[in-house]
PDB file of C-alpha atoms in Angstrom:
ATOM      1  CA  GLY A   1     156.461 279.488  42.695  1.00 48.00           C
ATOM      2  CA  ARG A   2     157.690 282.509  40.743  1.00 48.00           C
ATOM      3  CA  PRO A   3     155.233 285.417  41.004  1.00 47.00           C
ATOM      4  CA  GLN A   4     153.391 286.560  37.892  1.00 51.00           C
ATOM      5  CA  LYS A   5     154.410 289.887  36.434  1.00 57.00           C
ATOM      6  CA  HIS A   6     151.290 291.883  37.231  1.00 61.00           C
ATOM      7  CA  ALA A   7     148.907 292.354  40.128  1.00 64.00           C
ATOM      8  CA  GLU A   8     146.261 294.824  41.214  1.00 66.00           C
ATOM      9  CA  ILE A   9     146.302 296.992  44.299  1.00 68.00           C
ATOM     10  CA  VAL A  10     142.848 297.498  45.807  1.00 61.00           C
ATOM     11  CA  ARG A  11     142.316 299.944  48.645  1.00 53.00           C
ATOM     12  CA  ARG A  12     139.216 299.270  50.698  1.00 48.00           C
ATOM     13  CA  ASP A  13     137.201 301.290  53.159  1.00 46.00           C
ATOM     14  CA  PRO A  14     137.579 299.335  56.440  1.00 46.00           C
ATOM     15  CA  ALA A  15     134.063 300.378  57.488  1.00 49.00           C
ATOM     16  CA  ASN A  16     132.139 298.837  54.590  1.00 48.00           C
ATOM     17  CA  GLU A  17     134.725 297.045  52.412  1.00 46.00           C
ATOM     18  CA  ARG A  18     133.814 299.325  49.503  1.00 49.00           C
ATOM     19  CA  GLU A  19     136.439 299.437  46.782  1.00 49.00           C
ATOM     20  CA  ALA A  20     137.809 302.978  46.840  1.00 56.00           C
ATOM     21  CA  HIS A  21     140.843 302.831  44.565  1.00 71.00           C
ATOM     22  CA  GLU A  22     142.326 300.300  42.204  1.00 81.00           C
ATOM     23  CA  ARG A  23     145.445 300.257  40.054  1.00 83.00           C
ATOM     24  CA  SER A  24     147.704 297.801  38.235  1.00 87.00           C
ATOM     25  CA  VAL A  25     151.214 297.292  39.543  1.00 89.00           C
ATOM     26  CA  SER A  26     154.245 295.158  38.779  1.00 89.00           C
ATOM     27  CA  SER A  27     154.386 292.216  41.174  1.00 88.00           C
ATOM     28  CA  VAL A  28     158.061 291.741  40.257  1.00 89.00           C
ATOM     29  CA  VAL A  29     158.870 295.238  41.516  1.00 91.00           C
ATOM     30  CA  LEU A  30     156.823 294.717  44.675  1.00 92.00           C
ATOM     31  CA  CYS A  31     158.442 291.371  45.455  1.00 91.00           C
ATOM     32  CA  MET A  32     161.973 292.678  44.873  1.00 92.00           C
ATOM     33  CA  ALA A  33     161.391 295.645  47.182  1.00 93.00           C
ATOM     34  CA  SER A  34     159.308 294.134  49.967  1.00 94.00           C
ATOM     35  CA  PRO A  35     159.400 290.767  51.780  1.00 94.00           C
ATOM     36  CA  VAL A  36     155.791 291.393  52.795  1.00 93.00           C
ATOM     37  CA  PHE A  37     154.596 291.685  49.197  1.00 92.00           C
ATOM     38  CA  LYS A  38     156.763 288.702  48.276  1.00 92.00           C
ATOM     39  CA  ALA A  39     155.082 286.560  50.931  1.00 91.00           C
ATOM     40  CA  MET A  40     151.606 287.736  49.904  1.00 89.00           C
ATOM     41  CA  LEU A  41     152.229 286.911  46.238  1.00 87.00           C
ATOM     42  CA  SER A  42     153.796 283.517  46.901  1.00 83.00           C
ATOM     43  CA  ALA A  43     152.072 280.274  45.922  1.00 72.00           C
ATOM     44  CA  GLY A  44     149.257 279.274  48.255  1.00 79.00           C
ATOM     45  CA  MET A  45     148.306 282.767  49.374  1.00 84.00           C
ATOM     46  CA  GLU A  46     144.969 284.333  48.471  1.00 85.00           C
ATOM     47  CA  GLU A  47     146.704 287.318  46.841  1.00 84.00           C
ATOM     48  CA  SER A  48     148.713 284.960  44.648  1.00 83.00           C
ATOM     49  CA  ARG A  49     145.559 283.312  43.330  1.00 84.00           C
ATOM     50  CA  SER A  50     143.486 286.457  42.886  1.00 85.00           C
ATOM     51  CA  ARG A  51     146.376 288.733  41.807  1.00 84.00           C
ATOM     52  CA  ARG A  52     144.754 291.390  43.987  1.00 85.00           C
ATOM     53  CA  ILE A  53     146.292 292.958  47.081  1.00 87.00           C
ATOM     54  CA  LYS A  54     143.977 294.701  49.514  1.00 85.00           C
ATOM     55  CA  VAL A  55     145.455 297.743  51.223  1.00 86.00           C
ATOM     56  CA  SER A  56     143.701 299.152  54.267  1.00 84.00           C
ATOM     57  CA  ARG A  57     142.984 302.866  54.424  1.00 84.00           C
ATOM     58  CA  ASP A  58     144.568 302.768  57.890  1.00 89.00           C
ATOM     59  CA  ILE A  59     148.001 302.628  56.236  1.00 91.00           C
ATOM     60  CA  GLY A  60     147.524 305.630  54.007  1.00 89.00           C
ATOM     61  CA  THR A  61     145.674 307.231  51.115  1.00 88.00           C
ATOM     62  CA  ALA A  62     145.600 306.239  47.443  1.00 87.00           C
ATOM     63  CA  ARG A  63     147.816 309.210  46.591  1.00 89.00           C
ATOM     64  CA  GLN A  64     150.314 308.175  49.263  1.00 92.00           C
ATOM     65  CA  PHE A  65     150.473 304.649  47.870  1.00 91.00           C
ATOM     66  CA  ASP A  66     151.087 306.052  44.390  1.00 91.00           C
ATOM     67  CA  ASP A  67     153.978 308.137  45.776  1.00 93.00           C
ATOM     68  CA  PHE A  68     155.326 305.073  47.568  1.00 94.00           C
ATOM     69  CA  TYR A  69     155.072 302.909  44.443  1.00 93.00           C
ATOM     70  CA  SER A  70     156.843 305.577  42.384  1.00 93.00           C
ATOM     71  CA  CYS A  71     159.784 305.260  44.794  1.00 93.00           C
ATOM     72  CA  LEU A  72     160.007 301.545  43.973  1.00 93.00           C
ATOM     73  CA  LEU A  73     159.966 301.820  40.169  1.00 92.00           C
ATOM     74  CA  PRO A  74     163.462 302.043  38.647  1.00 88.00           C
ATOM     75  CA  ALA A  75     162.284 304.496  35.989  1.00 87.00           C
ATOM     76  CA  THR A  76     160.674 306.968  38.401  1.00 86.00           C
ATOM     77  CA  ALA A  77     162.382 306.524  41.783  1.00 87.00           C
ATOM     78  CA  TRP A  78     165.085 309.087  41.009  1.00 83.00           C
ATOM     79  CA  THR A  79     162.467 311.697  40.020  1.00 85.00           C
ATOM     80  CA  VAL A  80     160.515 311.567  43.294  1.00 86.00           C
ATOM     81  CA  SER A  81     160.941 314.745  45.318  1.00 86.00           C
ATOM     82  CA  ILE A  82     160.633 314.293  49.074  1.00 86.00           C
ATOM     83  CA  HIS A  83     158.694 317.125  50.731  1.00 88.00           C
ATOM     84  CA  GLN A  84     156.341 317.856  53.617  1.00 88.00           C
ATOM     85  CA  GLU A  85     153.274 316.666  51.701  1.00 89.00           C
ATOM     86  CA  ASN A  86     154.503 313.171  50.804  1.00 90.00           C
ATOM     87  CA  VAL A  87     157.148 312.215  53.370  1.00 92.00           C
ATOM     88  CA  ASP A  88     154.751 310.900  56.036  1.00 94.00           C
ATOM     89  CA  GLY A  89     152.730 308.722  53.668  1.00 94.00           C
ATOM     90  CA  ILE A  90     155.716 307.169  51.902  1.00 94.00           C
ATOM     91  CA  LEU A  91     157.368 306.481  55.243  1.00 94.00           C
ATOM     92  CA  ALA A  92     154.233 304.771  56.601  1.00 95.00           C
ATOM     93  CA  PHE A  93     153.961 302.470  53.565  1.00 95.00           C
ATOM     94  CA  SER A  94     157.684 301.679  53.518  1.00 95.00           C
ATOM     95  CA  ASP A  95     157.559 300.742  57.200  1.00 95.00           C
ATOM     96  CA  TYR A  96     154.424 298.596  56.890  1.00 95.00           C
ATOM     97  CA  TYR A  97     155.761 296.708  53.881  1.00 95.00           C
ATOM     98  CA  GLN A  98     159.326 296.567  55.290  1.00 95.00           C
ATOM     99  CA  VAL A  99     161.094 298.353  52.442  1.00 95.00           C
ATOM    100  CA  ILE A 100     164.228 298.851  54.512  1.00 93.00           C
ATOM    101  CA  LEU A 101     166.368 300.709  51.968  1.00 90.00           C
ATOM    102  CA  LEU A 102     163.608 303.248  51.400  1.00 91.00           C
ATOM    103  CA  LYS A 103     163.257 303.774  55.166  1.00 90.00           C
ATOM    104  CA  LEU A 104     166.991 304.390  55.437  1.00 90.00           C
ATOM    105  CA  GLU A 105     166.797 306.938  52.640  1.00 89.00           C
ATOM    106  CA  PHE A 106     163.998 308.746  54.454  1.00 86.00           C
ATOM    107  CA  ASP A 107     165.969 308.670  57.700  1.00 88.00           C
ATOM    108  CA  ARG A 108     168.599 310.733  55.899  1.00 89.00           C
ATOM    109  CA  ALA A 109     166.072 312.937  54.093  1.00 89.00           C
ATOM    110  CA  LEU A 110     164.171 313.845  57.254  1.00 91.00           C
ATOM    111  CA  CYS A 111     167.332 315.369  58.693  1.00 88.00           C
ATOM    112  CA  HIS A 112     166.684 318.304  56.345  1.00 89.00           C
ATOM    113  CA  PHE A 113     163.234 318.924  57.882  1.00 92.00           C
ATOM    114  CA  PRO A 114     162.748 321.116  60.981  1.00 92.00           C
ATOM    115  CA  PRO A 115     162.885 318.966  64.143  1.00 93.00           C
ATOM    116  CA  SER A 116     159.817 318.878  66.386  1.00 91.00           C
ATOM    117  CA  VAL A 117     158.117 316.730  69.009  1.00 92.00           C
ATOM    118  CA  ASP A 118     155.903 315.179  66.314  1.00 92.00           C
ATOM    119  CA  ARG A 119     158.955 314.321  64.209  1.00 94.00           C
ATOM    120  CA  LEU A 120     160.557 312.852  67.328  1.00 94.00           C
ATOM    121  CA  VAL A 121     157.557 310.562  67.926  1.00 94.00           C
ATOM    122  CA  GLN A 122     157.597 309.574  64.257  1.00 94.00           C
ATOM    123  CA  ALA A 123     161.304 308.715  64.362  1.00 95.00           C
ATOM    124  CA  HIS A 124     160.768 306.602  67.477  1.00 94.00           C
ATOM    125  CA  LYS A 125     157.785 304.795  65.921  1.00 93.00           C
ATOM    126  CA  TYR A 126     159.627 303.885  62.718  1.00 94.00           C
ATOM    127  CA  GLY A 127     163.076 303.292  64.205  1.00 93.00           C
ATOM    128  CA  LEU A 128     164.816 306.161  62.381  1.00 93.00           C
ATOM    129  CA  SER A 129     167.983 306.356  64.462  1.00 92.00           C
ATOM    130  CA  ASP A 130     169.648 309.421  62.902  1.00 92.00           C
ATOM    131  CA  GLN A 131     166.453 311.452  62.883  1.00 94.00           C
ATOM    132  CA  TYR A 132     165.652 310.340  66.431  1.00 95.00           C
ATOM    133  CA  LYS A 133     168.996 311.513  67.836  1.00 93.00           C
ATOM    134  CA  ARG A 134     168.675 314.848  66.035  1.00 94.00           C
ATOM    135  CA  CYS A 135     165.134 315.453  67.308  1.00 94.00           C
ATOM    136  CA  VAL A 136     165.982 314.471  70.896  1.00 93.00           C
ATOM    137  CA  ALA A 137     168.856 316.953  70.907  1.00 91.00           C
ATOM    138  CA  ALA A 138     166.727 319.699  69.345  1.00 91.00           C
ATOM    139  CA  VAL A 139     163.743 319.221  71.684  1.00 90.00           C
ATOM    140  CA  ALA A 140     165.984 319.036  74.773  1.00 86.00           C
ATOM    141  CA  SER A 141     167.719 322.314  73.891  1.00 84.00           C
ATOM    142  CA  ASP A 142     164.610 324.169  72.671  1.00 78.00           C
ATOM    143  CA  ALA A 143     164.349 327.406  74.659  1.00 60.00           C
ATOM    144  CA  GLY A 144     160.703 327.657  73.645  1.00 64.00           C
ATOM    145  CA  LYS A 145     159.784 324.804  75.989  1.00 70.00           C
ATOM    146  CA  PRO A 146     157.854 322.596  73.532  1.00 73.00           C
ATOM    147  CA  ASP A 147     154.714 320.767  74.679  1.00 79.00           C
ATOM    148  CA  LEU A 148     155.826 317.278  75.734  1.00 79.00           C
ATOM    149  CA  SER A 149     152.378 316.047  76.798  1.00 80.00           C
ATOM    150  CA  VAL A 150     152.185 313.940  73.631  1.00 81.00           C
ATOM    151  CA  LEU A 151     155.073 311.891  75.024  1.00 83.00           C
ATOM    152  CA  LYS A 152     153.051 310.517  77.949  1.00 80.00           C
ATOM    153  CA  GLY A 153     152.754 307.228  76.115  1.00 83.00           C
ATOM    154  CA  HIS A 154     156.488 307.151  75.296  1.00 86.00           C
ATOM    155  CA  PRO A 155     158.428 306.955  78.593  1.00 85.00           C
ATOM    156  CA  SER A 156     161.662 305.885  76.916  1.00 87.00           C
ATOM    157  CA  VAL A 157     161.585 309.029  74.760  1.00 89.00           C
ATOM    158  CA  LEU A 158     161.085 311.183  77.849  1.00 86.00           C
ATOM    159  CA  PHE A 159     164.085 309.502  79.466  1.00 85.00           C
ATOM    160  CA  ASP A 160     166.237 310.290  76.443  1.00 89.00           C
ATOM    161  CA  ILE A 161     165.155 313.938  76.514  1.00 88.00           C
ATOM    162  CA  LEU A 162     165.970 314.200  80.226  1.00 83.00           C
ATOM    163  CA  LYS A 163     169.421 312.728  79.686  1.00 83.00           C
ATOM    164  CA  GLN A 164     170.050 315.101  76.802  1.00 85.00           C
ATOM    165  CA  MET A 165     168.974 318.074  78.928  1.00 78.00           C
ATOM    166  CA  GLN A 166     171.587 317.128  81.519  1.00 73.00           C
ATOM    167  CA  ASN A 167     174.257 317.127  78.822  1.00 69.00           C
ATOM    168  CA  HIS A 168     173.518 320.796  78.072  1.00 63.00           C
ATOM    169  CA  PHE A 169     174.520 322.017  81.537  1.00 59.00           C
ATOM    170  CA  SER A 170     177.569 324.308  81.133  1.00 52.00           C
ATOM    171  CA  ASP A 171     177.392 327.017  83.819  1.00 50.00           C
ATOM    172  CA  ALA A 172     175.453 327.749  86.998  1.00 46.00           C
ATOM    173  CA  ASP A 173     172.805 329.968  85.397  1.00 53.00           C
ATOM    174  CA  GLU A 174     172.207 327.638  82.511  1.00 57.00           C
ATOM    175  CA  GLU A 175     172.121 324.670  84.875  1.00 57.00           C
ATOM    176  CA  LYS A 176     169.435 326.338  86.979  1.00 58.00           C
ATOM    177  CA  ASN A 177     167.348 327.157  83.905  1.00 62.00           C
ATOM    178  CA  LYS A 178     167.629 323.626  82.566  1.00 59.00           C
ATOM    179  CA  LEU A 179     166.782 322.180  85.975  1.00 61.00           C
ATOM    180  CA  ASP A 180     163.643 324.325  86.035  1.00 66.00           C
ATOM    181  CA  ASP A 181     162.738 322.982  82.590  1.00 65.00           C
ATOM    182  CA  ILE A 182     163.202 319.407  83.792  1.00 65.00           C
ATOM    183  CA  LYS A 183     161.137 320.026  86.927  1.00 67.00           C
ATOM    184  CA  ALA A 184     158.358 321.394  84.746  1.00 71.00           C
ATOM    185  CA  LEU A 185     158.115 317.925  83.210  1.00 69.00           C
ATOM    186  CA  ARG A 186     157.288 316.310  86.560  1.00 70.00           C
ATOM    187  CA  PRO A 187     153.456 316.245  86.100  1.00 77.00           C
ATOM    188  CA  THR A 188     153.881 314.445  82.782  1.00 75.00           C
ATOM    189  CA  LEU A 189     156.414 312.012  84.251  1.00 72.00           C
ATOM    190  CA  VAL A 190     154.158 311.296  87.248  1.00 75.00           C
ATOM    191  CA  GLU A 191     151.274 310.479  84.917  1.00 78.00           C
ATOM    192  CA  VAL A 192     153.494 308.126  82.915  1.00 75.00           C
ATOM    193  CA  ARG A 193     154.694 306.465  86.127  1.00 72.00           C
ATOM    194  CA  ASP A 194     151.125 305.954  87.383  1.00 78.00           C
ATOM    195  CA  ARG A 195     150.090 304.439  84.053  1.00 75.00           C
ATOM    196  CA  MET A 196     153.029 302.028  84.207  1.00 73.00           C
ATOM    197  CA  ARG A 197     152.059 301.033  87.766  1.00 72.00           C
ATOM    198  CA  SER A 198     148.427 300.498  86.718  1.00 74.00           C
ATOM    199  CA  ARG A 199     149.399 298.280  83.766  1.00 67.00           C
ATOM    200  CA  SER A 200     151.738 296.275  85.993  1.00 62.00           C
ATOM    201  CA  GLY A 201     148.929 295.757  88.527  1.00 61.00           C
ATOM    202  CA  ASP A 202     146.525 294.634  85.818  1.00 58.00           C
ATOM    203  CA  ARG A 203     149.007 291.966  84.697  1.00 56.00           C
ATOM    204  CA  ARG A 204     149.474 290.697  88.255  1.00 56.00           C
ATOM    205  CA  ARG A 205     145.718 290.417  88.748  1.00 48.00           C
ATOM    206  CA  SER A 206     145.200 288.566  85.473  1.00 51.00           C
ATOM    207  CA  ARG A 207     145.218 284.806  85.557  1.00 46.00           C
ATOM    208  CA  CYS A 208     148.235 284.318  83.326  1.00 48.00           C
ATOM    209  CA  GLY A 209     149.800 287.782  83.254  1.00 47.00           C
ATOM    210  CA  ARG A 210     153.228 288.364  84.710  1.00 46.00           C
ATOM    211  CA  SER A 211     155.028 291.631  85.236  1.00 47.00           C
ATOM    212  CA  ARG A 212     158.274 291.441  83.277  1.00 56.00           C
ATOM    213  CA  SER A 213     161.513 292.426  84.966  1.00 56.00           C
ATOM    214  CA  GLY A 214     162.055 295.101  82.314  1.00 54.00           C
ATOM    215  CA  ASP A 215     158.718 296.701  83.211  1.00 62.00           C
ATOM    216  CA  ARG A 216     159.622 296.707  86.915  1.00 65.00           C
ATOM    217  CA  LYS A 217     162.996 298.316  86.234  1.00 62.00           C
ATOM    218  CA  ALA A 218     161.420 300.976  84.004  1.00 64.00           C
ATOM    219  CA  TYR A 219     158.831 301.774  86.673  1.00 63.00           C
ATOM    220  CA  LYS A 220     161.468 302.022  89.426  1.00 66.00           C
ATOM    221  CA  ALA A 221     163.597 304.302  87.249  1.00 64.00           C
ATOM    222  CA  MET A 222     160.614 306.552  86.482  1.00 63.00           C
ATOM    223  CA  ASP A 223     159.625 306.615  90.153  1.00 65.00           C
ATOM    224  CA  SER A 224     163.168 307.648  91.119  1.00 64.00           C
ATOM    225  CA  VAL A 225     163.119 310.502  88.592  1.00 62.00           C
ATOM    226  CA  CYS A 226     159.763 311.730  89.884  1.00 65.00           C
ATOM    227  CA  SER A 227     160.998 311.630  93.477  1.00 66.00           C
ATOM    228  CA  ALA A 228     164.185 313.532  92.590  1.00 57.00           C
ATOM    229  CA  LEU A 229     162.172 316.331  90.958  1.00 61.00           C
ATOM    230  CA  ARG A 230     160.063 317.140  94.014  1.00 64.00           C
TER     231      ARG A 230
END
């Protein structure tokens, strides 16, 4: 059935289910912007009957939801200023509730922020293609040798950085310097490789687990890189 015009957003503390924040919202706006909200407010769902939507604190804060909701309202969306204090929260809510157009807008907006390893991880997590390419290029060419240890859980990102580093080779001296930078990554790459091998072994030992061909290829590729950097 057609959703009613109003609903209430209730944020709860996941530890004790205590109501921490509550506000009235337009269900029409939510349903037009987000397929997730539309499904929640459809006939037969608990949220449709109670007109209350519970939002976990794991997604973001009350202030971040208010910023996110302001981006959805026709009367206030154009007044929202994107800055360091609100970009992460709005992006997290827009990703969770699948507000695709808002994510695309933030993909463009983030290109005006300084690139970093943290921004690179964020772009990879939320599928921000333009921001991801920009951050990979910036991190790969950073003469300050940024700390890439946070990428141990993101082998595909490490691969992209390595490929980008190779693209920067232009003369013998620069090639040697870049090669030294790549070799410095070997301990991190070895740790990633060993984790991949451990996960693959766990799946083989499990009763129903199977190592996927994609996992085997990724492990072999990582192992080859580690061997080449000895």
